[in-house]
PDB file of C-alpha atoms in Angstrom:
ATOM      1  CA  MET A  16       0.000   0.000   0.000  1.00 81.00           C
ATOM      2  CA  VAL A  17       1.144   3.524  -0.709  1.00 83.00           C
ATOM      3  CA  LEU A  18       0.176   6.700   1.122  1.00 81.00           C
ATOM      4  CA  LEU A  19       0.630   9.759  -1.060  1.00 81.00           C
ATOM      5  CA  ALA A  20       0.293  13.163   0.611  1.00 82.00           C
ATOM      6  CA  SER A  21       0.889  16.415  -1.233  1.00 81.00           C
ATOM      7  CA  ARG A  22       1.059  19.932   0.131  1.00 82.00           C
ATOM      8  CA  THR A  23       1.841  23.400  -1.164  1.00 83.00           C
ATOM      9  CA  ALA A  24       4.184  25.496   0.958  1.00 81.00           C
ATOM     10  CA  ARG A  25       3.590  29.145   1.660  1.00 79.00           C
ATOM     11  CA  ALA A  26       5.911  31.486  -0.214  1.00 81.00           C
ATOM     12  CA  GLY A  27       9.296  31.673   1.465  1.00 79.00           C
ATOM     13  CA  ARG A  28       8.640  28.607   3.658  1.00 78.00           C
ATOM     14  CA  GLU A  29       9.748  25.945   1.184  1.00 79.00           C
ATOM     15  CA  HIS A  30      12.948  25.010   3.042  1.00 80.00           C
ATOM     16  CA  HIS A  31      11.142  24.694   6.369  1.00 81.00           C
ATOM     17  CA  MET A  32       8.398  22.599   4.717  1.00 81.00           C
ATOM     18  CA  SER A  33      11.049  20.314   3.230  1.00 82.00           C
ATOM     19  CA  GLU A  34      12.629  19.740   6.649  1.00 85.00           C
ATOM     20  CA  LEU A  35       9.276  19.036   8.328  1.00 83.00           C
ATOM     21  CA  LEU A  36       8.223  16.566   5.634  1.00 84.00           C
ATOM     22  CA  ALA A  37      11.599  14.806   5.877  1.00 85.00           C
ATOM     23  CA  ALA A  38      11.013  14.447   9.625  1.00 86.00           C
ATOM     24  CA  ILE A  39       7.598  12.892   8.942  1.00 84.00           C
ATOM     25  CA  ALA A  40       9.119  10.491   6.424  1.00 85.00           C
ATOM     26  CA  ASP A  41      11.857   9.477   8.877  1.00 87.00           C
ATOM     27  CA  GLU A  42       9.349   8.914  11.679  1.00 85.00           C
ATOM     28  CA  ALA A  43       7.052   6.893   9.407  1.00 85.00           C
ATOM     29  CA  VAL A  44       9.908   4.511   8.636  1.00 86.00           C
ATOM     30  CA  ARG A  45      11.390   4.491  12.150  1.00 83.00           C
ATOM     31  CA  SER A  46       8.222   3.833  14.125  1.00 79.00           C
ATOM     32  CA  GLY A  47       5.218   4.111  11.824  1.00 76.00           C
ATOM     33  CA  GLY A  48       5.498   0.838   9.959  1.00 82.00           C
ATOM     34  CA  ALA A  49       6.499   2.280   6.579  1.00 85.00           C
ATOM     35  CA  THR A  50       9.057   0.254   4.642  1.00 86.00           C
ATOM     36  CA  ARG A  51      10.202   3.200   2.536  1.00 85.00           C
ATOM     37  CA  ALA A  52       9.597   6.948   2.397  1.00 85.00           C
ATOM     38  CA  ASP A  53      10.309   9.562  -0.253  1.00 85.00           C
ATOM     39  CA  VAL A  54       9.913  13.334  -0.106  1.00 85.00           C
ATOM     40  CA  LEU A  55       9.591  14.994  -3.507  1.00 82.00           C
ATOM     41  CA  HIS A  56       9.768  18.674  -4.377  1.00 80.00           C
ATOM     42  CA  ALA A  57       8.198  19.688  -7.679  1.00 72.00           C
ATOM     43  CA  GLY A  58      10.963  22.143  -8.491  1.00 69.00           C
ATOM     44  CA  ARG A  59      12.825  25.242  -7.476  1.00 66.00           C
ATOM     45  CA  ASP A  60      10.139  27.668  -8.643  1.00 68.00           C
ATOM     46  CA  ASP A  61       7.271  25.449  -7.522  1.00 76.00           C
ATOM     47  CA  ARG A  62       6.103  25.218  -3.935  1.00 79.00           C
ATOM     48  CA  ARG A  63       4.472  21.773  -4.158  1.00 83.00           C
ATOM     49  CA  PHE A  64       5.794  18.870  -2.100  1.00 84.00           C
ATOM     50  CA  ALA A  65       4.787  15.218  -1.904  1.00 83.00           C
ATOM     51  CA  VAL A  66       5.501  12.499   0.631  1.00 83.00           C
ATOM     52  CA  ILE A  67       5.253   8.909  -0.572  1.00 84.00           C
ATOM     53  CA  LEU A  68       5.122   6.270   2.167  1.00 84.00           C
ATOM     54  CA  HIS A  69       5.224   2.555   1.306  1.00 85.00           C
ATOM     55  CA  PHE A  70       3.544   0.080   3.676  1.00 85.00           C
ATOM     56  CA  GLU A  71       3.333  -3.713   3.574  1.00 85.00           C
ATOM     57  CA  GLU A  72      -0.210  -3.881   5.007  1.00 83.00           C
ATOM     58  CA  SER A  73      -3.276  -1.666   5.064  1.00 81.00           C
ATOM     59  CA  ALA A  74      -3.409  -1.984   8.871  1.00 84.00           C
ATOM     60  CA  ALA A  75      -0.023  -0.244   9.053  1.00 84.00           C
ATOM     61  CA  VAL A  76      -1.391   2.629   6.945  1.00 81.00           C
ATOM     62  CA  GLU A  77      -4.366   3.059   9.287  1.00 83.00           C
ATOM     63  CA  SER A  78      -2.135   2.811  12.343  1.00 84.00           C
ATOM     64  CA  TRP A  79       0.173   5.521  10.957  1.00 81.00           C
ATOM     65  CA  THR A  80      -2.652   7.899   9.963  1.00 82.00           C
ATOM     66  CA  ILE A  81      -4.137   7.887  13.480  1.00 84.00           C
ATOM     67  CA  SER A  82      -0.834   7.838  15.392  1.00 85.00           C
ATOM     68  CA  PRO A  83      -0.054  10.631  17.882  1.00 87.00           C
ATOM     69  CA  ALA A  84       3.501  10.905  16.457  1.00 83.00           C
ATOM     70  CA  ARG A  85       2.082  11.810  13.020  1.00 82.00           C
ATOM     71  CA  ALA A  86      -0.384  14.283  14.540  1.00 82.00           C
ATOM     72  CA  ALA A  87       2.406  16.005  16.495  1.00 83.00           C
ATOM     73  CA  LEU A  88       4.559  16.297  13.376  1.00 81.00           C
ATOM     74  CA  LEU A  89       1.682  17.670  11.291  1.00 80.00           C
ATOM     75  CA  GLU A  90       0.895  20.598  13.622  1.00 79.00           C
ATOM     76  CA  PRO A  91       3.849  22.801  12.572  1.00 80.00           C
ATOM     77  CA  ILE A  92       3.296  21.931   8.922  1.00 78.00           C
ATOM     78  CA  GLU A  93      -0.208  23.435   8.960  1.00 78.00           C
ATOM     79  CA  GLN A  94       1.325  26.893   9.535  1.00 74.00           C
ATOM     80  CA  ASP A  95       3.529  26.529   6.456  1.00 75.00           C
ATOM     81  CA  THR A  96       0.850  25.039   4.189  1.00 78.00           C
ATOM     82  CA  ASP A  97      -0.943  27.094   1.598  1.00 73.00           C
ATOM     83  CA  GLY A  98      -4.365  25.490   1.051  1.00 75.00           C
ATOM     84  CA  GLU A  99      -5.564  21.995   1.860  1.00 74.00           C
ATOM     85  CA  ALA A 100      -3.409  18.904   1.901  1.00 73.00           C
ATOM     86  CA  GLN A 101      -4.324  16.138  -0.504  1.00 73.00           C
ATOM     87  CA  ILE A 102      -3.956  12.569   0.775  1.00 74.00           C
ATOM     88  CA  ASP A 103      -4.473   9.443  -1.325  1.00 72.00           C
ATOM     89  CA  ILE A 104      -4.085   5.797  -0.364  1.00 72.00           C
ATOM     90  CA  LEU A 105      -3.125   3.687  -3.356  1.00 72.00           C
ATOM     91  CA  PRO A 106      -3.014  -0.109  -3.552  1.00 74.00           C
ATOM     92  CA  GLU A 107       0.336   0.165  -5.325  1.00 67.00           C
ATOM     93  CA  LEU A 108       2.524   2.671  -7.123  1.00 60.00           C
ATOM     94  CA  ALA A 109       2.750   2.286 -10.901  1.00 61.00           C
ATOM     95  CA  ARG A 110       6.196   1.574 -12.273  1.00 65.00           C
ATOM     96  CA  ALA A 111       7.175   3.401 -15.413  1.00 65.00           C
ATOM     97  CA  GLU A 112       9.731   1.654 -17.581  1.00 71.00           C
ATOM     98  CA  PRO A 113      11.586   3.614 -20.215  1.00 71.00           C
ATOM     99  CA  PRO A 114      10.760   2.625 -23.769  1.00 72.00           C
ATOM    100  CA  PRO A 115      13.315   0.294 -25.347  1.00 73.00           C
ATOM    101  CA  MET A 116      16.022   2.037 -27.282  1.00 70.00           C
ATOM    102  CA  PRO A 117      15.780   1.213 -30.966  1.00 75.00           C
ATOM    103  CA  GLY A 118      18.871  -0.352 -32.440  1.00 78.00           C
ATOM    104  CA  PRO A 119      20.433   0.489 -35.764  1.00 83.00           C
ATOM    105  CA  PRO A 120      18.311  -0.173 -38.860  1.00 85.00           C
ATOM    106  CA  ARG A 121      18.463  -3.735 -40.184  1.00 87.00           C
ATOM    107  CA  VAL A 122      20.063  -2.567 -43.427  1.00 90.00           C
ATOM    108  CA  LYS A 123      23.018  -1.186 -41.468  1.00 90.00           C
ATOM    109  CA  MET A 124      23.310  -4.381 -39.422  1.00 89.00           C
ATOM    110  CA  ALA A 125      23.241  -6.373 -42.685  1.00 92.00           C
ATOM    111  CA  VAL A 126      26.220  -4.301 -43.883  1.00 92.00           C
ATOM    112  CA  VAL A 127      28.040  -5.062 -40.611  1.00 92.00           C
ATOM    113  CA  GLY A 128      27.256  -8.776 -41.047  1.00 92.00           C
ATOM    114  CA  PHE A 129      28.513  -8.734 -44.632  1.00 94.00           C
ATOM    115  CA  LEU A 130      31.724  -6.950 -43.621  1.00 93.00           C
ATOM    116  CA  ALA A 131      32.227  -9.471 -40.813  1.00 93.00           C
ATOM    117  CA  VAL A 132      31.446 -12.719 -42.634  1.00 92.00           C
ATOM    118  CA  THR A 133      33.109 -12.102 -46.015  1.00 93.00           C
ATOM    119  CA  PRO A 134      36.753 -11.817 -44.839  1.00 92.00           C
ATOM    120  CA  LEU A 135      36.261 -14.667 -42.363  1.00 90.00           C
ATOM    121  CA  THR A 136      34.908 -17.150 -44.895  1.00 88.00           C
ATOM    122  CA  LEU A 137      37.558 -16.133 -47.420  1.00 89.00           C
ATOM    123  CA  THR A 138      40.332 -16.578 -44.830  1.00 89.00           C
ATOM    124  CA  VAL A 139      39.052 -19.980 -43.673  1.00 84.00           C
ATOM    125  CA  GLN A 140      38.721 -21.234 -47.252  1.00 83.00           C
ATOM    126  CA  VAL A 141      42.214 -20.046 -48.204  1.00 86.00           C
ATOM    127  CA  LEU A 142      43.812 -21.562 -45.098  1.00 85.00           C
ATOM    128  CA  LEU A 143      41.842 -24.821 -44.898  1.00 81.00           C
ATOM    129  CA  GLY A 144      40.556 -25.221 -48.461  1.00 77.00           C
ATOM    130  CA  PRO A 145      43.411 -27.067 -50.111  1.00 76.00           C
ATOM    131  CA  VAL A 146      44.143 -29.202 -47.069  1.00 77.00           C
ATOM    132  CA  LEU A 147      40.835 -30.086 -45.462  1.00 79.00           C
ATOM    133  CA  LEU A 148      37.805 -28.669 -47.258  1.00 77.00           C
ATOM    134  CA  ALA A 149      38.548 -30.198 -50.666  1.00 78.00           C
ATOM    135  CA  THR A 150      38.229 -33.721 -49.293  1.00 84.00           C
ATOM    136  CA  LEU A 151      34.901 -33.136 -47.457  1.00 83.00           C
ATOM    137  CA  SER A 152      31.369 -33.515 -48.725  1.00 87.00           C
ATOM    138  CA  PRO A 153      29.305 -30.307 -49.087  1.00 84.00           C
ATOM    139  CA  VAL A 154      27.452 -30.963 -45.789  1.00 90.00           C
ATOM    140  CA  GLU A 155      30.681 -31.617 -43.889  1.00 87.00           C
ATOM    141  CA  ARG A 156      32.281 -28.557 -45.518  1.00 84.00           C
ATOM    142  CA  ALA A 157      29.309 -26.384 -44.398  1.00 86.00           C
ATOM    143  CA  LEU A 158      29.551 -27.724 -40.837  1.00 89.00           C
ATOM    144  CA  VAL A 159      33.309 -27.050 -40.615  1.00 86.00           C
ATOM    145  CA  LEU A 160      32.953 -23.553 -42.085  1.00 87.00           C
ATOM    146  CA  SER A 161      30.023 -22.731 -39.798  1.00 90.00           C
ATOM    147  CA  SER A 162      31.756 -24.032 -36.672  1.00 91.00           C
ATOM    148  CA  ILE A 163      34.713 -21.734 -37.345  1.00 90.00           C
ATOM    149  CA  VAL A 164      33.056 -18.678 -38.913  1.00 91.00           C
ATOM    150  CA  VAL A 165      30.018 -18.270 -36.621  1.00 92.00           C
ATOM    151  CA  PRO A 166      31.938 -18.004 -33.303  1.00 94.00           C
ATOM    152  CA  ALA A 167      34.635 -15.829 -34.906  1.00 93.00           C
ATOM    153  CA  MET A 168      31.961 -13.571 -36.363  1.00 92.00           C
ATOM    154  CA  THR A 169      29.940 -13.404 -33.126  1.00 92.00           C
ATOM    155  CA  TYR A 170      32.804 -12.732 -30.733  1.00 94.00           C
ATOM    156  CA  VAL A 171      35.379 -10.941 -32.886  1.00 92.00           C
ATOM    157  CA  ALA A 172      34.312  -9.594 -36.268  1.00 93.00           C
ATOM    158  CA  VAL A 173      30.844  -8.137 -35.538  1.00 92.00           C
ATOM    159  CA  PRO A 174      31.928  -6.376 -32.300  1.00 93.00           C
ATOM    160  CA  LEU A 175      34.986  -5.015 -34.120  1.00 93.00           C
ATOM    161  CA  TRP A 176      32.977  -3.711 -37.092  1.00 92.00           C
ATOM    162  CA  THR A 177      30.320  -2.318 -34.749  1.00 91.00           C
ATOM    163  CA  LEU A 178      33.024  -0.400 -32.919  1.00 91.00           C
ATOM    164  CA  VAL A 179      34.569   0.868 -36.157  1.00 91.00           C
ATOM    165  CA  LEU A 180      31.187   1.929 -37.583  1.00 90.00           C
ATOM    166  CA  ARG A 181      29.594   3.136 -34.315  1.00 86.00           C
ATOM    167  CA  ARG A 182      28.962   6.698 -35.551  1.00 86.00           C
ATOM    168  CA  TRP A 183      27.342   5.489 -38.756  1.00 87.00           C
ATOM    169  CA  LEU A 184      25.234   2.949 -36.858  1.00 85.00           C
ATOM    170  CA  ALA A 185      24.073   5.692 -34.459  1.00 81.00           C
ATOM    171  CA  ASN A 186      23.104   7.933 -37.425  1.00 74.00           C
ATOM    172  CA  GLU A 187      25.843  10.435 -36.628  1.00 56.00           C
ATOM    173  CA  GLY A 188      27.683   9.986 -39.895  1.00 51.00           C
ATOM    174  CA  LEU A 189      31.121   8.529 -40.413  1.00 50.00           C
ATOM    175  CA  VAL A 190      33.049  11.746 -39.838  1.00 48.00           C
ATOM    176  CA  PRO A 191      32.037  13.998 -36.950  1.00 49.00           C
ATOM    177  CA  ASP A 192      31.572  17.705 -37.579  1.00 50.00           C
ATOM    178  CA  TRP A 193      34.914  19.414 -37.293  1.00 46.00           C
ATOM    179  CA  ARG A 194      35.065  22.672 -35.436  1.00 49.00           C
ATOM    180  CA  PRO A 195      38.106  24.455 -34.118  1.00 47.00           C
ATOM    181  CA  VAL A 196      38.354  24.230 -30.372  1.00 48.00           C
ATOM    182  CA  ARG A 197      39.037  27.385 -28.440  1.00 49.00           C
ATOM    183  CA  THR A 198      40.369  26.796 -24.959  1.00 46.00           C
ATOM    184  CA  ALA A 199      40.227  29.248 -22.118  1.00 46.00           C
ATOM    185  CA  ARG A 200      43.495  30.010 -20.409  1.00 46.00           C
ATOM    186  CA  LYS A 201      44.157  31.580 -17.099  1.00 44.00           C
ATOM    187  CA  VAL A 202      46.807  34.220 -17.469  1.00 42.00           C
ATOM    188  CA  THR A 203      48.738  35.305 -14.419  1.00 44.00           C
ATOM    189  CA  ALA A 204      50.960  38.306 -14.343  1.00 43.00           C
ATOM    190  CA  ARG A 205      54.613  37.707 -13.574  1.00 46.00           C
ATOM    191  CA  ARG A 206      56.555  40.147 -11.530  1.00 47.00           C
TER     192      ARG A 206
END
């Protein structure tokens, strides 16, 4: 269960409100049965604050809301509050997950695959072709080539080409914009 309380501080009392709400959050965790507490401030130019208290059971929420410790801590806050406090009890807090980052387009990854597999297959055929591959059947030849090329491509060639082409894969172009760099220097007078 989550107890969400929001308040708006009077002008000029934001710092004091922040301290009082932090004391409430600490007390809720220390003796009020909360498992976690967060105090949020909407921003520097905004006077809104929120306290989010996490409880394991609804009985702990009720116990905290009627506790004398909470009532004693709320008294000084009323003087710093502008308007009514808003209190909500939620069954759970929603979790927002960031959207997955899209990877490079498939066409670009196909280019990376081509650049990785072509030199590897050529190298394996040149090194093993006359000795081993010429005597094997097509199925055996495919198995030998695959068992060498696939791990080499997966662990060496593709990561290498991805590193080399990282700007192009990230749509930044192959050559970064060149601009002269002006550095600031501290000049001290010598006497």
